[in-house]
Short mmCIF file of C-alpha atoms and ligand atoms in Angstrom, two decimals:
data_model
loop_
_atom_site.label_atom_id
_atom_site.label_comp_id
_atom_site.label_asym_id
_atom_site.label_seq_id
_atom_site.Cartn_x
_atom_site.Cartn_y
_atom_site.Cartn_z
CA MET C 1 7.06 10.26 -1.09
CA LEU C 2 10.47 8.74 -3.27
CA SER C 3 11.91 9.51 -5.79
CA LYS C 4 12.53 8.06 -9.21
CA LYS C 5 16.23 6.85 -8.84
CA MET C 6 15.35 5.92 -5.34
CA GLU C 7 11.63 3.71 -6.19
CA GLU C 8 14.10 2.21 -9.17
CA ALA C 9 17.03 1.29 -6.62
CA LEU C 10 14.56 -0.20 -4.30
CA ASN C 11 12.72 -2.15 -7.34
CA GLU C 12 16.49 -3.86 -7.65
CA GLN C 13 16.81 -4.12 -3.87
CA LEU C 14 13.56 -6.00 -4.06
CA ASN C 15 14.58 -7.94 -7.04
CA LYS C 16 17.74 -8.84 -4.75
CA GLU C 17 15.70 -10.46 -1.74
CA LEU C 18 13.81 -12.59 -4.02
CA TYR C 19 17.02 -13.72 -5.63
CA SER C 20 18.14 -14.34 -2.13
CA ALA C 21 15.08 -16.21 -1.34
CA TYR C 22 15.24 -18.54 -4.41
CA LEU C 23 18.95 -19.43 -3.44
CA TYR C 24 18.46 -20.62 -0.43
CA LEU C 25 15.69 -22.47 -1.36
CA SER C 26 18.25 -23.90 -3.59
CA MET C 27 20.48 -24.82 -1.02
CA SER C 28 17.40 -26.44 1.30
CA ALA C 29 17.21 -28.71 -1.62
CA HIS C 30 20.52 -29.44 -1.81
CA SER C 31 20.61 -30.50 1.56
CA THR C 32 17.75 -32.70 1.75
CA ASN C 33 19.35 -33.81 -1.53
CA ILE C 34 22.16 -34.78 0.36
CA GLY C 35 20.87 -36.42 3.80
CA LEU C 36 21.19 -33.52 5.29
CA PRO C 37 17.63 -32.35 6.99
CA GLY C 38 18.96 -29.85 9.71
CA PHE C 39 20.53 -27.99 6.95
CA ALA C 40 17.50 -28.33 4.91
CA ASN C 41 15.63 -26.78 7.40
CA TRP C 42 18.53 -24.08 8.47
CA PHE C 43 18.42 -22.85 4.50
CA MET C 44 14.00 -23.13 4.36
CA VAL C 45 13.83 -20.67 7.70
CA GLN C 46 16.22 -18.44 5.67
CA TYR C 47 14.16 -18.71 2.54
CA LYS C 48 11.62 -17.52 4.23
CA GLU C 49 13.37 -14.79 5.72
CA GLU C 50 14.46 -13.19 2.60
CA MET C 51 11.00 -13.75 1.47
CA ASP C 52 9.92 -11.33 4.57
CA HIS C 53 12.71 -9.00 3.60
CA ALA C 54 11.43 -8.84 0.17
CA MET C 55 7.80 -7.93 1.42
CA ARG C 56 8.70 -4.94 3.43
CA ILE C 57 10.28 -3.63 1.11
CA TYR C 58 7.48 -4.27 -1.33
CA ASN C 59 5.55 -2.54 1.07
CA TYR C 60 7.26 0.12 1.59
CA ILE C 61 7.41 1.48 -2.03
CA ASN C 62 3.57 0.70 -1.94
CA GLU C 63 2.95 2.86 1.12
CA GLN C 64 5.16 5.83 -0.14
CA GLY C 65 3.17 5.62 -3.04
CA GLY C 66 5.87 4.27 -5.30
CA LYS C 67 5.47 1.46 -8.16
CA VAL C 68 6.59 -1.75 -7.18
CA LYS C 69 7.69 -3.48 -10.23
CA LEU C 70 8.82 -7.10 -10.28
CA LYS C 71 11.56 -8.35 -12.72
CA VAL C 72 13.43 -11.18 -13.47
CA ILE C 73 14.43 -13.82 -10.41
CA GLU C 74 18.20 -15.01 -11.59
CA GLU C 75 18.35 -18.70 -11.93
CA PRO C 76 20.72 -19.84 -8.46
CA PRO C 77 22.92 -22.19 -8.72
CA SER C 78 21.62 -25.78 -7.80
CA GLU C 79 24.53 -28.04 -7.51
CA PHE C 80 26.68 -27.47 -4.47
CA LYS C 81 30.78 -28.67 -3.43
CA ASP C 82 29.75 -29.55 0.20
CA ALA C 83 28.62 -27.97 3.44
CA MET C 84 30.95 -25.68 3.54
CA ASP C 85 30.44 -25.00 -0.15
CA MET C 86 27.07 -23.56 0.28
CA PHE C 87 28.30 -21.46 3.85
CA GLN C 88 31.39 -19.82 2.31
CA LYS C 89 28.60 -19.12 -0.99
CA THR C 90 25.82 -17.96 1.42
CA LEU C 91 28.56 -15.36 3.38
CA LYS C 92 29.56 -14.16 -0.44
CA HIS C 93 26.20 -13.65 -1.64
CA GLU C 94 25.02 -11.62 2.12
CA GLN C 95 28.45 -9.48 2.24
CA PHE C 96 27.13 -8.25 -1.74
CA ILE C 97 23.74 -7.70 -0.41
CA THR C 98 25.18 -5.69 2.93
CA LYS C 99 27.00 -3.33 0.02
CA SER C 100 24.06 -2.81 -1.26
CA ILE C 101 21.91 -2.23 1.65
CA HIS C 102 24.94 0.51 2.07
CA ASP C 103 24.92 1.80 -1.10
CA LEU C 104 20.99 2.64 -0.83
CA MET C 105 21.54 4.46 2.42
CA GLU C 106 24.19 6.23 0.46
CA LEU C 107 21.82 7.54 -1.97
CA ALA C 108 18.53 7.77 0.91
CA ILE C 109 21.34 10.20 3.13
CA GLU C 110 22.29 12.14 -0.83
CA GLU C 111 19.07 12.43 -1.32
CA LYS C 112 17.99 13.87 2.67
CA ASP C 113 15.40 11.33 1.94
CA HIS C 114 14.90 10.61 6.02
CA ALA C 115 11.86 8.01 5.99
CA THR C 116 13.77 5.70 3.93
CA GLN C 117 16.77 6.27 5.71
CA ILE C 118 15.07 5.20 8.67
CA PHE C 119 13.58 2.47 6.91
CA LEU C 120 16.46 0.63 5.56
CA GLN C 121 18.16 0.78 9.14
CA TRP C 122 16.34 -1.99 10.22
CA PHE C 123 18.36 -3.92 7.32
CA VAL C 124 21.76 -2.46 8.27
CA THR C 125 21.09 -4.49 11.70
CA GLU C 126 19.84 -7.70 10.08
CA GLN C 127 22.71 -7.79 7.85
CA ILE C 128 25.29 -7.28 10.73
CA GLU C 129 23.41 -10.41 12.25
CA GLU C 130 23.30 -12.40 8.94
CA GLU C 131 26.64 -12.17 8.45
CA GLY C 132 27.58 -13.04 12.40
CA ASN C 133 25.68 -15.83 11.60
CA ASP C 134 27.03 -17.86 8.58
CA ASN C 135 30.67 -16.51 9.97
CA GLU C 136 29.52 -19.19 13.54
CA ILE C 137 28.39 -21.58 11.24
CA ILE C 138 31.54 -21.64 8.79
CA ALA C 139 33.84 -21.94 11.93
CA LYS C 140 31.87 -24.96 13.07
CA LEU C 141 32.42 -26.49 10.07
CA LYS C 142 36.31 -25.83 10.13
CA LEU C 143 36.39 -27.23 13.54
CA ALA C 144 34.24 -29.98 13.59
CA GLY C 145 35.17 -31.03 10.13
CA ASP C 146 32.67 -31.13 6.92
CA ARG C 147 32.09 -34.66 7.07
CA GLY C 148 31.49 -37.70 9.79
CA ASN C 149 30.67 -37.39 13.17
CA GLY C 150 31.00 -33.42 13.02
CA LEU C 151 28.88 -32.84 10.08
CA PHE C 152 26.17 -34.86 11.82
CA MET C 153 26.63 -32.76 15.10
CA ILE C 154 26.22 -29.37 13.26
CA ASP C 155 22.88 -30.76 11.50
CA LYS C 156 21.76 -31.59 14.36
CA GLU C 157 22.07 -28.14 15.84
CA LEU C 158 21.03 -26.24 12.47
CA ALA C 159 17.71 -28.97 12.90
CA THR C 160 16.62 -26.27 15.31
CA ARG C 161 16.13 -23.22 13.61
CA VAL C 162 12.78 -22.02 13.70
CA TYR C 163 11.24 -19.55 11.46
CA ILE C 164 9.60 -16.59 13.46
CA PRO C 165 7.37 -14.50 11.39
CA PRO C 166 7.63 -10.47 11.65
CA ALA C 167 4.71 -9.87 13.56
CA GLU C 168 5.89 -11.54 16.37
CA GLU C 169 9.60 -10.55 16.38
CA GLY C 170 8.88 -7.33 18.17
CA ALA C 171 10.49 -5.70 15.89
FE1 FEO M 1 17.60 -10.45 3.40
FE2 FEO M 1 19.95 -12.13 3.77
O1 FEO M 1 19.43 -10.57 3.65
#
């Protein structure tokens, strides 16, 4: 059972996860457009993961007898300066999402909503991984440079990222 306030907050988070998917799909399209297929693959996998995050929240609201309310998804940017710009924007966005998850957790604690606290635990852990991945790629871009041979090598590496559906994650 969800309070109205919690239901509304979870619906807000659902919208933020859908926006995240939209943002990374836009970055994937841009990467394809500028000839970086590895980056395009990485962001496409990220898009799919964000859709999974959204569906986790969608299913949870339903399971708890709440009402899913879909809102307008904001238009994401479609132009980026370079690969570094995309990853800096990705990190900044994920820091915003982390803060949002932490605020949700605060609300669940305040309301003594133990079920939602357990549900959110997965997202707290996931955000550590997401920010870690972004920091790692930014460090590589700084080291190898975001053009020429260095960029080509990173693009090859990002081409190897594979999408793993939630059922196979063992989560
Ligand atoms: Fe759904 Fe990238 O956090």
